[in-house]
Amino acid sequence: MARAPSLTPDERRASLLSAARKVFAIRGYHSASVSLIVEEAGVARGTFYNHFTSKRAIFAAVIDDLMEEVASVIEIIDVNVPIAPQAVANIRRVILAVTDPEVARLLFTEAAGIDEQGDEMLREFYRAATARIQTALERGQQLGVVRPGSVGLAAQCLLGMIKQPIFQASLESRQVNADALVFEVFGMLSGGVLRVGGP
Amino acid sequence: MARAPSLTPDERRASLLSAARKVFAIRGYHSASVSLIVEEAGVARGTFYNHFTSKRAIFAAVIDDLMEEVASVIEIIDVNVPIAPQAVANIRRVILAVTDPEVARLLFTEAAGIDEQGDEMLREFYRAATARIQTALERGQQLGVVRPGSVGLAAQCLLGMIKQPIFQASLESRQVNADALVFEVFGMLSGGVLRVGGP
Amino acid sequence: MARAPSLTPDERRASLLSAARKVFAIRGYHSASVSLIVEEAGVARGTFYNHFTSKRAIFAAVIDDLMEEVASVIEIIDVNVPIAPQAVANIRRVILAVTDPEVARLLFTEAAGIDEQGDEMLREFYRAATARIQTALERGQQLGVVRPGSVGLAAQCLLGMIKQPIFQASLESRQVNADALVFEVFGMLSGGVLRVGGP
Amino acid sequence: MARAPSLTPDERRASLLSAARKVFAIRGYHSASVSLIVEEAGVARGTFYNHFTSKRAIFAAVIDDLMEEVASVIEIIDVNVPIAPQAVANIRRVILAVTDPEVARLLFTEAAGIDEQGDEMLREFYRAATARIQTALERGQQLGVVRPGSVGLAAQCLLGMIKQPIFQASLESRQVNADALVFEVFGMLSGGVLRVGGP
DNA sequence: CATGAATGAGGGTTCATTCAT
DNA sequence: AATGAATGAACCCTCATTCAT
């Protein structure tokens, strides 16, 4: 009844994570059942609980990995070379990372609203992301490439500007054109869309 | 056993909707139970099913009302008077409408991911919202107050720019400063934030 | 799918309690499953949880009823008529009440050790029983029919004297002879068994 | 992977038994898990099953040891020297043996009701204990220090008299005063408590 | 003998929905 | 329409036991 382990614990864990990610992405957190996950992973139910304490826990692990994946593509900007291309490259990489349908679905529609603990994770993620953007903008201000003024809200707006097209694409089961989005975002950042007489 | 109805069917329906909205906003779709809703409404379980075919259905009705509420604050722009203030006013009203904690929670974190039908509703909502913004932008182009070019993505970006700060505020159980957000959004639209090689 | 209730809620509750009592008595707390109980009661699983919040809860209710049953057979002793026969009658009734195989099994072997809350119930039961006996003994002292001295331990010993034969009989699936036990207990109380240097 | 055994098989078995006894005493049979036992013993799960065929089996072994421990303190009474002090000493030693919280909990609240096999063990234990007491009483009758008549029930009553105070103390997490209990039991045996005109 | 990952039957519980009254 | 007891599928999780290494 007890098959020998053909995988190391880490591999099994990874395989469960991968299965869970797939199942959560397809069915959403609530409709995904542990049964579905173990079936996808090809292990028995009990095995699941040898690696994760609960369905909630594996979901948190999945989301955590995702956030890490997204965050990891951002590279520190070198102020000694032209800023703009670096910023563009960062945005581009984030868009590409988030454009994966699984990532988009999980991060944008499933992560929120599970429970308080989950919301805290998300809060923290957005807090960190926003802070990062804000810092970048402030450095830009010092360099004179960003207009002066408070940039807290601007950071959130910038985030939303990127997120919303991806979210809508995800909702419609299509992928955004990353280049077009980068272009659009950069256009918005550098000049807005209105031509109604400046401030 | 069957109490005489003290409300008209429509009133009962409205009262259930209101109770459901409250319960869904507080607990989220999945944690909200029909029990909670009927308790909040002060009716028996069976009564619920005389007015709505399912929990799913009442949620859809709640979300529908919400979307309607939000959409209804937008006023047609009159091209014979200055555009900008009208646009600002619209944005401002949308922000105010969406800033209500119940609305924000329901629309931004609960509505998505329930099931395919629900996603379709949301898809439709964003499609309509985006289309509306896009139309406005195109009209702006004709009037020469919006820079030329494709504005499909821009519309989504604009939506995200507004939504994200409200979403993050909702996640942190606080409300955005509507005026600051309007100012920020308008600033972004009219000139972006970057000063890199502008005209 | 939802049959009309053929029983009043109280009747259904009683029927579940009775089924539970039977099942717990036969299988013990841990081996009894809610499935078994509802099967015995002839209702669906969900119905069980409409009447009791948990397996634990219905067990507590069963034990509570049992304790009440046992306690209720004790009659206040009238000091104006001969004491001894009244005491004997009380002991006799208790023995008879507890001699029922279900009662014995549940009270003596299943009630203890379920969890802290359960132990507290039992503690309270024995505390009350002991206190009652102690009070009776103290009244006897005032009347001069009980030898002087502390009677706290004596009360517990008296309880044990009655309980142990019943418990052993229960273990062996037989019933004690109530009359013989009464006789024995009364003999013990009135003169002990030893004849070693007594007066 | 297979660590060299640092203990002889017997030592390992003893160490598992000791760990099991501790765990069973603290958590009770049902809440004790094999995991807890092997953790306490510091061995792997598989090792457990090299020494005991099942959780049930190690529990039986624990109880067996306990019964043996208790039984072993009883010394054969020498009829050539005064009986009473020897009887008292035996009772005293039994009380002391059983007063250990682990012993009391395991023997009085956990041993009963696990399964038929377990009940048989317990049955046998009480049968043996009762028989021993009965034999002692019968010898007492021959010596004229025990009142005549059937002593089968008396033996059980005597057992209960001792057990109940210890059981109640165990339930309340306190220890009985062995001396007081011996005194009480002996008082009961030698003269009862009632003064209502003996036979 | 030791190890510990894997197993899977089984248990308690929830809750959307039904329908006789 | 209103009621609310009854339903039962579905879910998450536990844990004694096995066996390849």
mmCIF file with all atom_site columns, N, CA, C and O in Angstrom, chain D residues 14-38:
data_model
loop_
_atom_site.group_PDB
_atom_site.id
_atom_site.type_symbol
_atom_site.label_atom_id
_atom_site.label_alt_id
_atom_site.label_comp_id
_atom_site.label_asym_id
_atom_site.label_entity_id
_atom_site.label_seq_id
_atom_site.pdbx_PDB_ins_code
_atom_site.Cartn_x
_atom_site.Cartn_y
_atom_site.Cartn_z
_atom_site.occupancy
_atom_site.B_iso_or_equiv
_atom_site.pdbx_formal_charge
_atom_site.auth_seq_id
_atom_site.auth_comp_id
_atom_site.auth_asym_id
_atom_site.auth_atom_id
_atom_site.pdbx_PDB_model_num
ATOM 1   N N  . ALA D 1 14 ? 11.564 -1.275 25.193 1.00 0.00 ? 14 ALA D N  1
ATOM 2   C CA . ALA D 1 14 ? 11.279 -0.633 26.481 1.00 0.00 ? 14 ALA D CA 1
ATOM 3   C C  . ALA D 1 14 ? 11.115 0.860  26.306 1.00 0.00 ? 14 ALA D C  1
ATOM 4   O O  . ALA D 1 14 ? 10.241 1.495  26.915 1.00 0.00 ? 14 ALA D O  1
ATOM 5   N N  . SER D 1 15 ? 11.949 1.420  25.455 1.00 0.00 ? 15 SER D N  1
ATOM 6   C CA . SER D 1 15 ? 11.894 2.864  25.267 1.00 0.00 ? 15 SER D CA 1
ATOM 7   C C  . SER D 1 15 ? 10.575 3.253  24.573 1.00 0.00 ? 15 SER D C  1
ATOM 8   O O  . SER D 1 15 ? 9.956  4.270  24.891 1.00 0.00 ? 15 SER D O  1
ATOM 9   N N  . LEU D 1 16 ? 10.142 2.424  23.649 1.00 0.00 ? 16 LEU D N  1
ATOM 10  C CA . LEU D 1 16 ? 8.851  2.686  23.003 1.00 0.00 ? 16 LEU D CA 1
ATOM 11  C C  . LEU D 1 16 ? 7.711  2.545  24.009 1.00 0.00 ? 16 LEU D C  1
ATOM 12  O O  . LEU D 1 16 ? 6.788  3.365  24.039 1.00 0.00 ? 16 LEU D O  1
ATOM 13  N N  . LEU D 1 17 ? 7.801  1.532  24.833 1.00 0.00 ? 17 LEU D N  1
ATOM 14  C CA . LEU D 1 17 ? 6.760  1.320  25.833 1.00 0.00 ? 17 LEU D CA 1
ATOM 15  C C  . LEU D 1 17 ? 6.673  2.513  26.772 1.00 0.00 ? 17 LEU D C  1
ATOM 16  O O  . LEU D 1 17 ? 5.576  2.983  27.104 1.00 0.00 ? 17 LEU D O  1
ATOM 17  N N  . SER D 1 18 ? 7.838  2.978  27.162 1.00 0.00 ? 18 SER D N  1
ATOM 18  C CA . SER D 1 18 ? 7.857  4.106  28.084 1.00 0.00 ? 18 SER D CA 1
ATOM 19  C C  . SER D 1 18 ? 7.286  5.361  27.430 1.00 0.00 ? 18 SER D C  1
ATOM 20  O O  . SER D 1 18 ? 6.498  6.107  28.028 1.00 0.00 ? 18 SER D O  1
ATOM 21  N N  . ALA D 1 19 ? 7.684  5.570  26.186 1.00 0.00 ? 19 ALA D N  1
ATOM 22  C CA . ALA D 1 19 ? 7.151  6.725  25.462 1.00 0.00 ? 19 ALA D CA 1
ATOM 23  C C  . ALA D 1 19 ? 5.640  6.599  25.304 1.00 0.00 ? 19 ALA D C  1
ATOM 24  O O  . ALA D 1 19 ? 4.888  7.563  25.509 1.00 0.00 ? 19 ALA D O  1
ATOM 25  N N  . ALA D 1 20 ? 5.203  5.404  24.966 1.00 0.00 ? 20 ALA D N  1
ATOM 26  C CA . ALA D 1 20 ? 3.773  5.184  24.755 1.00 0.00 ? 20 ALA D CA 1
ATOM 27  C C  . ALA D 1 20 ? 2.998  5.424  26.042 1.00 0.00 ? 20 ALA D C  1
ATOM 28  O O  . ALA D 1 20 ? 1.945  6.064  26.046 1.00 0.00 ? 20 ALA D O  1
ATOM 29  N N  . ARG D 1 21 ? 3.533  4.919  27.128 1.00 0.00 ? 21 ARG D N  1
ATOM 30  C CA . ARG D 1 21 ? 2.863  5.095  28.408 1.00 0.00 ? 21 ARG D CA 1
ATOM 31  C C  . ARG D 1 21 ? 2.667  6.567  28.731 1.00 0.00 ? 21 ARG D C  1
ATOM 32  O O  . ARG D 1 21 ? 1.593  7.009  29.136 1.00 0.00 ? 21 ARG D O  1
ATOM 33  N N  . LYS D 1 22 ? 3.710  7.313  28.482 1.00 0.00 ? 22 LYS D N  1
ATOM 34  C CA . LYS D 1 22 ? 3.643  8.748  28.744 1.00 0.00 ? 22 LYS D CA 1
ATOM 35  C C  . LYS D 1 22 ? 2.597  9.410  27.844 1.00 0.00 ? 22 LYS D C  1
ATOM 36  O O  . LYS D 1 22 ? 1.738  10.164 28.305 1.00 0.00 ? 22 LYS D O  1
ATOM 37  N N  . VAL D 1 23 ? 2.689  9.103  26.577 1.00 0.00 ? 23 VAL D N  1
ATOM 38  C CA . VAL D 1 23 ? 1.775  9.738  25.624 1.00 0.00 ? 23 VAL D CA 1
ATOM 39  C C  . VAL D 1 23 ? 0.326  9.327  25.880 1.00 0.00 ? 23 VAL D C  1
ATOM 40  O O  . VAL D 1 23 ? -0.583 10.158 25.888 1.00 0.00 ? 23 VAL D O  1
ATOM 41  N N  . PHE D 1 24 ? 0.115  8.036  26.101 1.00 0.00 ? 24 PHE D N  1
ATOM 42  C CA . PHE D 1 24 ? -1.246 7.572  26.377 1.00 0.00 ? 24 PHE D CA 1
ATOM 43  C C  . PHE D 1 24 ? -1.794 8.231  27.641 1.00 0.00 ? 24 PHE D C  1
ATOM 44  O O  . PHE D 1 24 ? -2.977 8.574  27.713 1.00 0.00 ? 24 PHE D O  1
ATOM 45  N N  . ALA D 1 25 ? -0.928 8.380  28.630 1.00 0.00 ? 25 ALA D N  1
ATOM 46  C CA . ALA D 1 25 ? -1.393 8.959  29.894 1.00 0.00 ? 25 ALA D CA 1
ATOM 47  C C  . ALA D 1 25 ? -1.793 10.411 29.711 1.00 0.00 ? 25 ALA D C  1
ATOM 48  O O  . ALA D 1 25 ? -2.779 10.880 30.276 1.00 0.00 ? 25 ALA D O  1
ATOM 49  N N  . ILE D 1 26 ? -1.025 11.103 28.898 1.00 0.00 ? 26 ILE D N  1
ATOM 50  C CA . ILE D 1 26 ? -1.310 12.524 28.714 1.00 0.00 ? 26 ILE D CA 1
ATOM 51  C C  . ILE D 1 26 ? -2.509 12.748 27.797 1.00 0.00 ? 26 ILE D C  1
ATOM 52  O O  . ILE D 1 26 ? -3.381 13.551 28.086 1.00 0.00 ? 26 ILE D O  1
ATOM 53  N N  . ARG D 1 27 ? -2.552 12.024 26.697 1.00 0.00 ? 27 ARG D N  1
ATOM 54  C CA . ARG D 1 27 ? -3.571 12.313 25.702 1.00 0.00 ? 27 ARG D CA 1
ATOM 55  C C  . ARG D 1 27 ? -4.726 11.325 25.656 1.00 0.00 ? 27 ARG D C  1
ATOM 56  O O  . ARG D 1 27 ? -5.720 11.577 24.986 1.00 0.00 ? 27 ARG D O  1
ATOM 57  N N  . GLY D 1 28 ? -4.567 10.214 26.315 1.00 0.00 ? 28 GLY D N  1
ATOM 58  C CA . GLY D 1 28 ? -5.600 9.192  26.201 1.00 0.00 ? 28 GLY D CA 1
ATOM 59  C C  . GLY D 1 28 ? -5.357 8.350  24.965 1.00 0.00 ? 28 GLY D C  1
ATOM 60  O O  . GLY D 1 28 ? -4.632 8.753  24.048 1.00 0.00 ? 28 GLY D O  1
ATOM 61  N N  . TYR D 1 29 ? -5.978 7.195  24.948 1.00 0.00 ? 29 TYR D N  1
ATOM 62  C CA . TYR D 1 29 ? -5.708 6.260  23.861 1.00 0.00 ? 29 TYR D CA 1
ATOM 63  C C  . TYR D 1 29 ? -6.024 6.851  22.487 1.00 0.00 ? 29 TYR D C  1
ATOM 64  O O  . TYR D 1 29 ? -5.219 6.788  21.568 1.00 0.00 ? 29 TYR D O  1
ATOM 65  N N  . HIS D 1 30 ? -7.179 7.436  22.362 1.00 0.00 ? 30 HIS D N  1
ATOM 66  C CA . HIS D 1 30 ? -7.624 7.841  21.023 1.00 0.00 ? 30 HIS D CA 1
ATOM 67  C C  . HIS D 1 30 ? -6.894 9.075  20.489 1.00 0.00 ? 30 HIS D C  1
ATOM 68  O O  . HIS D 1 30 ? -6.646 9.169  19.299 1.00 0.00 ? 30 HIS D O  1
ATOM 69  N N  . SER D 1 31 ? -6.562 9.979  21.375 1.00 0.00 ? 31 SER D N  1
ATOM 70  C CA . SER D 1 31 ? -5.857 11.178 20.912 1.00 0.00 ? 31 SER D CA 1
ATOM 71  C C  . SER D 1 31 ? -4.364 10.938 20.762 1.00 0.00 ? 31 SER D C  1
ATOM 72  O O  . SER D 1 31 ? -3.664 11.753 20.158 1.00 0.00 ? 31 SER D O  1
ATOM 73  N N  . ALA D 1 32 ? -3.899 9.876  21.338 1.00 0.00 ? 32 ALA D N  1
ATOM 74  C CA . ALA D 1 32 ? -2.486 9.563  21.166 1.00 0.00 ? 32 ALA D CA 1
ATOM 75  C C  . ALA D 1 32 ? -2.308 9.006  19.764 1.00 0.00 ? 32 ALA D C  1
ATOM 76  O O  . ALA D 1 32 ? -3.083 8.169  19.320 1.00 0.00 ? 32 ALA D O  1
ATOM 77  N N  . SER D 1 33 ? -1.315 9.474  19.069 1.00 0.00 ? 33 SER D N  1
ATOM 78  C CA . SER D 1 33 ? -1.079 8.936  17.739 1.00 0.00 ? 33 SER D CA 1
ATOM 79  C C  . SER D 1 33 ? 0.275  8.242  17.718 1.00 0.00 ? 33 SER D C  1
ATOM 80  O O  . SER D 1 33 ? 1.143  8.521  18.553 1.00 0.00 ? 33 SER D O  1
ATOM 81  N N  . VAL D 1 34 ? 0.409  7.363  16.785 1.00 0.00 ? 34 VAL D N  1
ATOM 82  C CA . VAL D 1 34 ? 1.684  6.676  16.648 1.00 0.00 ? 34 VAL D CA 1
ATOM 83  C C  . VAL D 1 34 ? 2.788  7.708  16.406 1.00 0.00 ? 34 VAL D C  1
ATOM 84  O O  . VAL D 1 34 ? 3.896  7.573  16.919 1.00 0.00 ? 34 VAL D O  1
ATOM 85  N N  . SER D 1 35 ? 2.468  8.733  15.693 1.00 0.00 ? 35 SER D N  1
ATOM 86  C CA . SER D 1 35 ? 3.449  9.803  15.467 1.00 0.00 ? 35 SER D CA 1
ATOM 87  C C  . SER D 1 35 ? 3.972  10.357 16.779 1.00 0.00 ? 35 SER D C  1
ATOM 88  O O  . SER D 1 35 ? 5.174  10.530 16.967 1.00 0.00 ? 35 SER D O  1
ATOM 89  N N  . LEU D 1 36 ? 3.058  10.653 17.666 1.00 0.00 ? 36 LEU D N  1
ATOM 90  C CA . LEU D 1 36 ? 3.444  11.208 18.955 1.00 0.00 ? 36 LEU D CA 1
ATOM 91  C C  . LEU D 1 36 ? 4.352  10.249 19.708 1.00 0.00 ? 36 LEU D C  1
ATOM 92  O O  . LEU D 1 36 ? 5.341  10.662 20.331 1.00 0.00 ? 36 LEU D O  1
ATOM 93  N N  . ILE D 1 37 ? 4.026  8.999  19.641 1.00 0.00 ? 37 ILE D N  1
ATOM 94  C CA . ILE D 1 37 ? 4.805  8.004  20.377 1.00 0.00 ? 37 ILE D CA 1
ATOM 95  C C  . ILE D 1 37 ? 6.218  7.885  19.808 1.00 0.00 ? 37 ILE D C  1
ATOM 96  O O  . ILE D 1 37 ? 7.198  7.900  20.540 1.00 0.00 ? 37 ILE D O  1
ATOM 97  N N  . VAL D 1 38 ? 6.298  7.774  18.487 1.00 0.00 ? 38 VAL D N  1
ATOM 98  C CA . VAL D 1 38 ? 7.637  7.616  17.911 1.00 0.00 ? 38 VAL D CA 1
ATOM 99  C C  . VAL D 1 38 ? 8.455  8.896  18.088 1.00 0.00 ? 38 VAL D C  1
ATOM 100 O O  . VAL D 1 38 ? 9.667  8.849  18.258 1.00 0.00 ? 38 VAL D O  1
#
